[in-house]
PDB file of C-alpha atoms in Angstrom:
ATOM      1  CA  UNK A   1      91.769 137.704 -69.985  1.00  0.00           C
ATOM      2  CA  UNK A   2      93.145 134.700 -71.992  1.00  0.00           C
ATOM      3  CA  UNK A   3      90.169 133.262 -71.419  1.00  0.00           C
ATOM      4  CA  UNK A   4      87.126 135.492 -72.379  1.00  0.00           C
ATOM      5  CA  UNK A   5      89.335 136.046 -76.091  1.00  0.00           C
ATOM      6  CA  UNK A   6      89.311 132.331 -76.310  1.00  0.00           C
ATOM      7  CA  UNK A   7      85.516 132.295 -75.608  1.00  0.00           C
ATOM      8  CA  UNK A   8      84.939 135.145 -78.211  1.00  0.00           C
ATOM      9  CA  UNK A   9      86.836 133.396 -80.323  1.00  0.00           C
ATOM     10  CA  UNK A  10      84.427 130.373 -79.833  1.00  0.00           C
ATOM     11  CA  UNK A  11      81.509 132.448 -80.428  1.00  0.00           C
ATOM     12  CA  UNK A  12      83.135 133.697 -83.646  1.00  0.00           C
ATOM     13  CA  UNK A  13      83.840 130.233 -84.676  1.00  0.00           C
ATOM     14  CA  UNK A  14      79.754 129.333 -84.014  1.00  0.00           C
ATOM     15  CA  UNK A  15      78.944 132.058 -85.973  1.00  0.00           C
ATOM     16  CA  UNK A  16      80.830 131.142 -89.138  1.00  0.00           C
ATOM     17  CA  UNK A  17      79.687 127.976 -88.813  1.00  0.00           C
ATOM     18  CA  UNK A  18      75.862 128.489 -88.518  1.00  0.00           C
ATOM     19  CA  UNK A  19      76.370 130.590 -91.383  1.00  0.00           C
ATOM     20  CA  UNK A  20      77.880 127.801 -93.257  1.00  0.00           C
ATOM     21  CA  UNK A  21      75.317 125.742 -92.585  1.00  0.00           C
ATOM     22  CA  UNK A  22      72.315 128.179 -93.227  1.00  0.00           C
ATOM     23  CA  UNK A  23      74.047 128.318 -96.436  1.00  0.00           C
ATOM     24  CA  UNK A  24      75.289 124.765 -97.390  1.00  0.00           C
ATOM     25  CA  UNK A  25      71.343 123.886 -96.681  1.00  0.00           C
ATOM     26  CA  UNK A  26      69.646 126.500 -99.041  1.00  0.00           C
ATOM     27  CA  UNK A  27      71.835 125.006-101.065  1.00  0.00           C
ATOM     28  CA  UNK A  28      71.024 121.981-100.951  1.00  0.00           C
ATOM     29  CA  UNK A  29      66.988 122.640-100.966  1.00  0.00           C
ATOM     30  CA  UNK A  30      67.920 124.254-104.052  1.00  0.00           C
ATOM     31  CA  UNK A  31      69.300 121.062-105.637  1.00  0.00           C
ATOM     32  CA  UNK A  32      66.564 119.356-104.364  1.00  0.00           C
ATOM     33  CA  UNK A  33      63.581 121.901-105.489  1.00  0.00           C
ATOM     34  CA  UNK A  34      65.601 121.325-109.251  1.00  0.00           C
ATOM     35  CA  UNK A  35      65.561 117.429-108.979  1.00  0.00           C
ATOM     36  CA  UNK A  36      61.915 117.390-107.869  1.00  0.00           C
ATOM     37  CA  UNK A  37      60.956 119.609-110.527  1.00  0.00           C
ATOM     38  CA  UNK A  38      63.195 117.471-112.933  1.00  0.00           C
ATOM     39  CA  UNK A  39      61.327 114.123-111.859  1.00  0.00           C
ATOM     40  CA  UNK A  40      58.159 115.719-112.469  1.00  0.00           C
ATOM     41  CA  UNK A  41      58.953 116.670-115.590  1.00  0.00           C
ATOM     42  CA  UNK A  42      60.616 112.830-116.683  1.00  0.00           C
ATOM     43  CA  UNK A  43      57.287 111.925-115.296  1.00  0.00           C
ATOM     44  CA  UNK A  44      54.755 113.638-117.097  1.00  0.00           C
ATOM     45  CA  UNK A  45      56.862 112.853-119.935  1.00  0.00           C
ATOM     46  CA  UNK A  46      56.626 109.172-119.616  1.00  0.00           C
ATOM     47  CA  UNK A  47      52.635 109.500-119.203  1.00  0.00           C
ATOM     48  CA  UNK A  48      52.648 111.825-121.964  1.00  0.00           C
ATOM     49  CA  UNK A  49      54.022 109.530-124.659  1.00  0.00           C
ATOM     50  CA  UNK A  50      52.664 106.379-123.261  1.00  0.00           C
ATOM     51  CA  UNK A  51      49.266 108.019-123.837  1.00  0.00           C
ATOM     52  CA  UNK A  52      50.222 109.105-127.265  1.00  0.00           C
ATOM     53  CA  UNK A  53      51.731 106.912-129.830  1.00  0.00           C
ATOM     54  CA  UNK A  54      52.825 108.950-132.413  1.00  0.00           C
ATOM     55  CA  UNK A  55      54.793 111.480-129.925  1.00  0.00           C
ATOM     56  CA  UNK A  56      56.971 108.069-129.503  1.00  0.00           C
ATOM     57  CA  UNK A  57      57.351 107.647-133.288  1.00  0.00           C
ATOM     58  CA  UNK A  58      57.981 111.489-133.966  1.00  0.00           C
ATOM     59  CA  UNK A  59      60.574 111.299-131.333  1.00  0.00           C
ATOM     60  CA  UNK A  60      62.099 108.240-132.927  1.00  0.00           C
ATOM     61  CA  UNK A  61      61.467 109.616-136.310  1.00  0.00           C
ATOM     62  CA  UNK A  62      63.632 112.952-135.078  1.00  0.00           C
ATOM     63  CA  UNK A  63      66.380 110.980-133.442  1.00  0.00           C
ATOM     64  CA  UNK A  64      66.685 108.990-136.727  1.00  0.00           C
ATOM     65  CA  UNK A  65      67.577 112.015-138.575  1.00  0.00           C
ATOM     66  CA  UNK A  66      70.020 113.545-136.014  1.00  0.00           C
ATOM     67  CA  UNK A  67      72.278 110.418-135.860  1.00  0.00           C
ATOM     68  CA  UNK A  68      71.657 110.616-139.862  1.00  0.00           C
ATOM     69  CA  UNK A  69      72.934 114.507-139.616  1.00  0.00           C
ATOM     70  CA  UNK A  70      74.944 113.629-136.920  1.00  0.00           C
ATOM     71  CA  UNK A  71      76.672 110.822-139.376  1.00  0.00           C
ATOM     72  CA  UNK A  72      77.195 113.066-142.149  1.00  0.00           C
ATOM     73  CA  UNK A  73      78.572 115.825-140.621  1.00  0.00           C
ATOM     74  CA  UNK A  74      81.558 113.407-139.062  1.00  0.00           C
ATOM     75  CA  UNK A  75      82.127 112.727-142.574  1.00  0.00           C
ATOM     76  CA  UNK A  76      82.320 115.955-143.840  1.00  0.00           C
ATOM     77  CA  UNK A  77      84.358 116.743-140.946  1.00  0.00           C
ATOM     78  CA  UNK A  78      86.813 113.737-141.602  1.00  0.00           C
ATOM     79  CA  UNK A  79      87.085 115.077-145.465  1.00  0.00           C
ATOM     80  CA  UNK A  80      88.278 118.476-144.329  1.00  0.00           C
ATOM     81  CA  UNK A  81      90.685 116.963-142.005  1.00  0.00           C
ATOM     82  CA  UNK A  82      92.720 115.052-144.708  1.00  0.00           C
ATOM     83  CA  UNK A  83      92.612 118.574-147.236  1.00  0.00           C
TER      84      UNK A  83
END
């Protein structure tokens, strides 16, 4: 009697852990669908602005002016700090 509980108990244990790995892998095809899709995006990007010039100097243009925002605010922020 022992013996067919321990093999349910097996077949229990099988269960839960099929299930955990049905699940651990659609989660990882997830990741993986995101990453791919990521890639292709960094991908096209590259292309993109190595066919087009001024999308690289608009993009440096617009980084220019955050750090420039990004600069003032810090000093704004240090001013209210010491009122």
């Amino acid at each position: 009697m022992a013996e067919s509980e321990s093999q349910e108990g097996n077949y229990d244990n099988r269960g839960n852990k099929v299930q955990n790995f049905k699940t651990d892998m659609e989660e990882l095809l997830e990741k993986m669908e995101k990453l791919t899709v990521h890639a292709a995006w960094m991908a096209y990007d590259c292309v993109h602005i190595q066919t087009n010039p001024d999308l690289h100097y608009a993009m440096r243009h617009l980084e220019d002016v955050f750090l420039m925002c990004k600069e003032q605010m810090e000093k704004k922020w240090q001013e209210v700090l010491m009122e």
